[in-house]
Tab-separated table of C-alpha atoms in Angstrom:
chain	number	residue	atom	x	y	z
A	27	MET	CA	67.395	288.385	-5.146
A	28	LYS	CA	68.216	289.204	-1.526
A	29	SER	CA	70.081	287.212	1.116
A	30	ASP	CA	70.800	288.484	4.599
A	31	ILE	CA	73.219	286.085	6.269
A	32	VAL	CA	74.624	286.028	9.794
A	33	LEU	CA	77.926	284.143	9.904
A	34	ALA	CA	78.905	283.141	13.438
A	35	GLY	CA	81.549	281.150	15.231
A	36	VAL	CA	84.643	281.286	17.358
A	37	GLY	CA	87.957	282.868	16.441
A	38	GLY	CA	90.096	280.649	14.263
A	39	GLN	CA	87.255	278.547	12.822
A	40	GLY	CA	87.286	280.238	9.409
A	41	ILE	CA	84.068	282.239	9.545
A	42	LEU	CA	85.689	285.263	7.914
A	43	THR	CA	87.058	282.999	5.178
A	44	ILE	CA	83.455	282.014	4.387
A	45	ALA	CA	82.539	285.711	4.215
A	46	THR	CA	85.462	286.360	1.853
A	47	ILE	CA	84.467	283.495	-0.455
A	48	LEU	CA	80.798	284.504	-0.547
A	49	GLY	CA	81.744	288.136	-1.138
A	50	ALA	CA	83.955	287.208	-4.093
A	51	ALA	CA	81.280	284.908	-5.555
A	52	ALA	CA	78.644	287.643	-5.172
A	53	LEU	CA	80.814	290.205	-6.920
A	54	ASN	CA	81.511	287.721	-9.737
A	55	ASP	CA	77.733	287.321	-10.014
A	56	ASN	CA	77.298	291.132	-10.301
A	57	LEU	CA	75.463	291.338	-6.982
A	58	TYR	CA	75.555	294.188	-4.493
A	59	LEU	CA	77.318	293.359	-1.244
A	60	LYS	CA	77.570	294.865	2.238
A	61	GLN	CA	79.471	293.284	5.088
A	62	ALA	CA	80.023	294.143	8.736
A	63	GLU	CA	82.237	292.090	11.047
A	64	VAL	CA	82.621	291.784	14.797
A	65	HIS	CA	85.857	290.103	15.844
A	66	GLY	CA	85.553	290.292	19.632
A	67	MET	CA	88.372	288.358	21.232
A	68	SER	CA	88.727	286.291	18.078
A	69	GLN	CA	92.400	285.496	18.608
A	70	ARG	CA	91.560	283.991	21.985
A	71	GLY	CA	88.639	281.795	20.992
A	72	GLY	CA	86.058	284.557	21.322
A	73	ASP	CA	82.975	285.359	19.296
A	74	VAL	CA	83.366	286.128	15.585
A	75	GLN	CA	80.319	287.327	13.697
A	76	SER	CA	79.717	288.819	10.284
A	77	ASN	CA	76.606	290.334	8.722
A	78	LEU	CA	76.687	289.579	4.998
A	79	ARG	CA	74.028	291.193	2.835
A	80	LEU	CA	73.744	290.221	-0.833
A	81	SER	CA	71.218	291.639	-3.285
A	82	SER	CA	70.490	292.299	-6.935
A	83	GLU	CA	69.380	295.797	-5.809
A	84	PRO	CA	71.465	298.452	-3.986
A	85	ILE	CA	71.850	297.863	-0.240
A	86	HIS	CA	71.750	300.820	2.139
A	87	SER	CA	72.809	299.302	5.459
A	88	ASP	CA	75.484	296.765	6.265
A	89	LEU	CA	73.689	295.541	9.408
A	90	ILE	CA	70.872	293.004	9.557
A	91	ARG	CA	67.917	293.978	11.724
A	92	LEU	CA	66.412	291.692	14.376
A	93	GLY	CA	64.152	289.161	12.670
A	94	GLY	CA	65.596	290.045	9.264
A	95	ALA	CA	68.165	287.321	8.541
A	96	ASP	CA	67.410	284.682	5.943
A	97	LEU	CA	70.176	282.431	7.185
A	98	ILE	CA	72.389	281.825	10.219
A	99	VAL	CA	75.578	279.956	9.318
A	100	SER	CA	77.642	278.824	12.305
A	101	LEU	CA	80.521	276.495	13.100
A	102	GLU	CA	79.536	276.567	16.767
A	103	PRO	CA	75.992	275.653	17.908
A	104	MET	CA	75.826	278.050	20.862
A	105	GLU	CA	76.931	280.895	18.566
A	106	ALA	CA	74.058	279.986	16.225
A	107	LEU	CA	71.742	280.158	19.226
A	108	ARG	CA	73.181	283.542	20.251
A	109	TYR	CA	72.084	285.097	16.932
A	110	LEU	CA	68.678	283.381	16.741
A	111	PRO	CA	66.847	286.697	17.446
A	112	PHE	CA	68.162	287.962	14.097
A	113	LEU	CA	66.589	285.096	12.143
A	114	SER	CA	63.289	285.572	10.326
A	115	GLU	CA	60.482	283.064	10.928
A	116	GLU	CA	61.115	281.543	7.484
A	117	GLY	CA	64.899	281.623	7.865
A	118	TRP	CA	67.230	278.646	8.107
A	119	ILE	CA	69.975	277.720	10.561
A	120	VAL	CA	72.978	275.772	9.243
A	121	THR	CA	75.321	274.793	12.057
A	122	ASN	CA	77.928	272.359	13.232
A	123	SER	CA	76.551	269.936	15.823
A	124	VAL	CA	79.839	269.743	17.737
A	125	PRO	CA	80.418	272.498	20.306
A	126	PHE	CA	83.645	274.393	20.817
A	127	VAL	CA	83.591	274.421	24.625
A	128	ASN	CA	85.711	277.390	25.634
A	129	ILE	CA	83.822	278.567	28.728
A	130	ASP	CA	83.192	276.903	32.091
A	131	ASN	CA	79.433	277.388	32.003
A	132	TYR	CA	78.789	276.116	28.469
A	133	PRO	CA	75.140	275.003	28.452
A	134	GLU	CA	74.174	271.357	28.057
A	135	MET	CA	74.362	270.492	24.368
A	136	GLU	CA	70.934	268.833	24.463
A	137	LYS	CA	69.382	272.162	25.490
A	138	VAL	CA	71.259	274.085	22.796
A	139	GLU	CA	70.234	271.573	20.136
A	140	LYS	CA	66.588	271.589	21.268
A	141	ALA	CA	66.444	275.396	21.189
A	142	LEU	CA	67.850	275.404	17.654
A	143	ARG	CA	65.597	272.595	16.423
A	144	ASP	CA	62.532	274.307	17.926
A	145	HIS	CA	62.931	276.917	15.203
A	146	GLY	CA	62.052	274.242	12.651
A	147	HIS	CA	64.394	275.068	9.761
A	148	VAL	CA	67.707	273.555	10.834
A	149	ILE	CA	70.541	271.744	9.110
A	150	MET	CA	72.858	270.382	11.810
A	151	PHE	CA	75.565	267.745	11.565
A	152	ASP	CA	79.185	267.117	12.554
A	153	MET	CA	81.044	269.334	10.061
A	154	GLU	CA	84.448	268.325	11.412
A	155	ALA	CA	83.844	264.595	10.841
A	156	VAL	CA	82.750	265.268	7.263
A	157	ALA	CA	85.798	267.477	6.687
A	158	LYS	CA	88.124	264.717	7.971
A	159	GLU	CA	86.501	262.212	5.581
A	160	VAL	CA	87.083	264.258	2.438
A	161	ALA	CA	89.988	266.578	3.248
A	162	THR	CA	91.227	267.717	6.672
A	163	GLN	CA	89.496	268.941	9.817
A	164	ARG	CA	90.709	272.456	8.948
A	165	SER	CA	88.269	272.472	6.032
A	166	SER	CA	85.189	272.161	8.266
A	167	ASN	CA	84.346	275.772	7.407
A	168	LEU	CA	84.147	274.765	3.728
A	169	VAL	CA	81.814	271.889	4.667
A	170	LEU	CA	79.692	274.498	6.463
A	171	LEU	CA	79.713	276.769	3.417
A	172	GLY	CA	78.633	273.848	1.233
A	173	ALA	CA	75.814	273.021	3.662
A	174	ALA	CA	74.640	276.643	3.570
A	175	SER	CA	74.918	276.983	-0.212
A	176	PRO	CA	71.440	275.595	-1.071
A	177	PHE	CA	69.989	278.578	0.811
A	178	ILE	CA	72.128	281.197	-0.941
A	179	GLU	CA	71.091	282.364	-4.398
A	180	ILE	CA	74.544	282.094	-5.934
A	181	GLU	CA	75.343	279.241	-8.309
A	182	PRO	CA	77.568	276.622	-6.637
A	183	ASP	CA	80.033	276.894	-9.540
A	184	LYS	CA	80.580	280.583	-8.751
A	185	ILE	CA	81.273	279.731	-5.101
A	186	ILE	CA	83.672	276.976	-6.164
A	187	GLU	CA	85.450	279.456	-8.452
A	188	ALA	CA	85.869	281.816	-5.479
A	189	ILE	CA	87.239	278.936	-3.369
A	190	ARG	CA	89.737	278.068	-6.107
A	191	ASN	CA	90.863	281.686	-6.418
A	192	LEU	CA	91.240	282.207	-2.662
A	193	PHE	CA	93.289	279.059	-2.064
A	194	ALA	CA	95.217	278.938	-5.380
A	195	SER	CA	98.454	280.131	-3.776
A	196	LYS	CA	98.371	277.195	-1.316
A	197	GLY	CA	98.589	274.562	-4.039
A	198	GLU	CA	96.292	272.253	-5.947
A	199	LYS	CA	95.942	269.690	-3.125
A	200	ILE	CA	94.575	272.346	-0.725
A	201	VAL	CA	92.289	273.756	-3.436
A	202	GLU	CA	90.840	270.341	-4.318
A	203	GLY	CA	90.426	269.397	-0.636
A	204	ASN	CA	88.466	272.572	0.037
A	205	VAL	CA	86.310	272.101	-3.071
A	206	ALA	CA	85.617	268.493	-2.017
A	207	ALA	CA	84.664	269.694	1.481
A	208	PHE	CA	82.275	272.288	-0.028
A	209	ARG	CA	80.642	269.687	-2.289
A	210	GLU	CA	80.243	267.143	0.519
A	211	GLY	CA	78.676	269.755	2.819
A	212	ARG	CA	76.165	270.612	0.079
A	213	ILE	CA	75.274	266.925	-0.326
A	214	LYS	CA	74.802	266.432	3.430
A	215	ALA	CA	72.527	269.505	3.658
A	216	THR	CA	70.342	268.427	0.749
A	217	GLU	CA	69.932	265.003	2.408
A	218	GLN	CA	68.550	266.732	5.536
A	219	MET	CA	66.215	269.126	3.737
């Protein structure tokens, strides 16, 4: 088993929370794990990116080479596009369809979407709307994680256990909302596959 995952988004969207959950689930599954993060101007709405490498064999580098990623997971479509050169030909993109417009020259969304869809292996939908339906908009990152989970070789129950452990101190309502968001994201992704 080997999964090289690029997690991308904008500061404050919860990308590093996804990395934390996947890391905990991987360790609970006795997998090897390497992670490298770039925070940029994350506190000011800047780029946040994490290389997450999971394997049943030892891993020597924490960085993913160009063309080596199995999966790009992004809460911001332009950020998914930014890391497209890292994606392998067989790799998948799982991204939110709603942009976080934080720059004056944000490209037309139609062009961003076309460039992503031209790759061929794309799961793209409004993660925030799904999160609002089942929990709160703040859980859109958990919807994203659920949508990415069919492409990650970790049992969903192990990921859910990691979600429960991470959010346990915030109370049962928050835990169950985040688990519901994860499950709904997984359903939406499998409908698009």
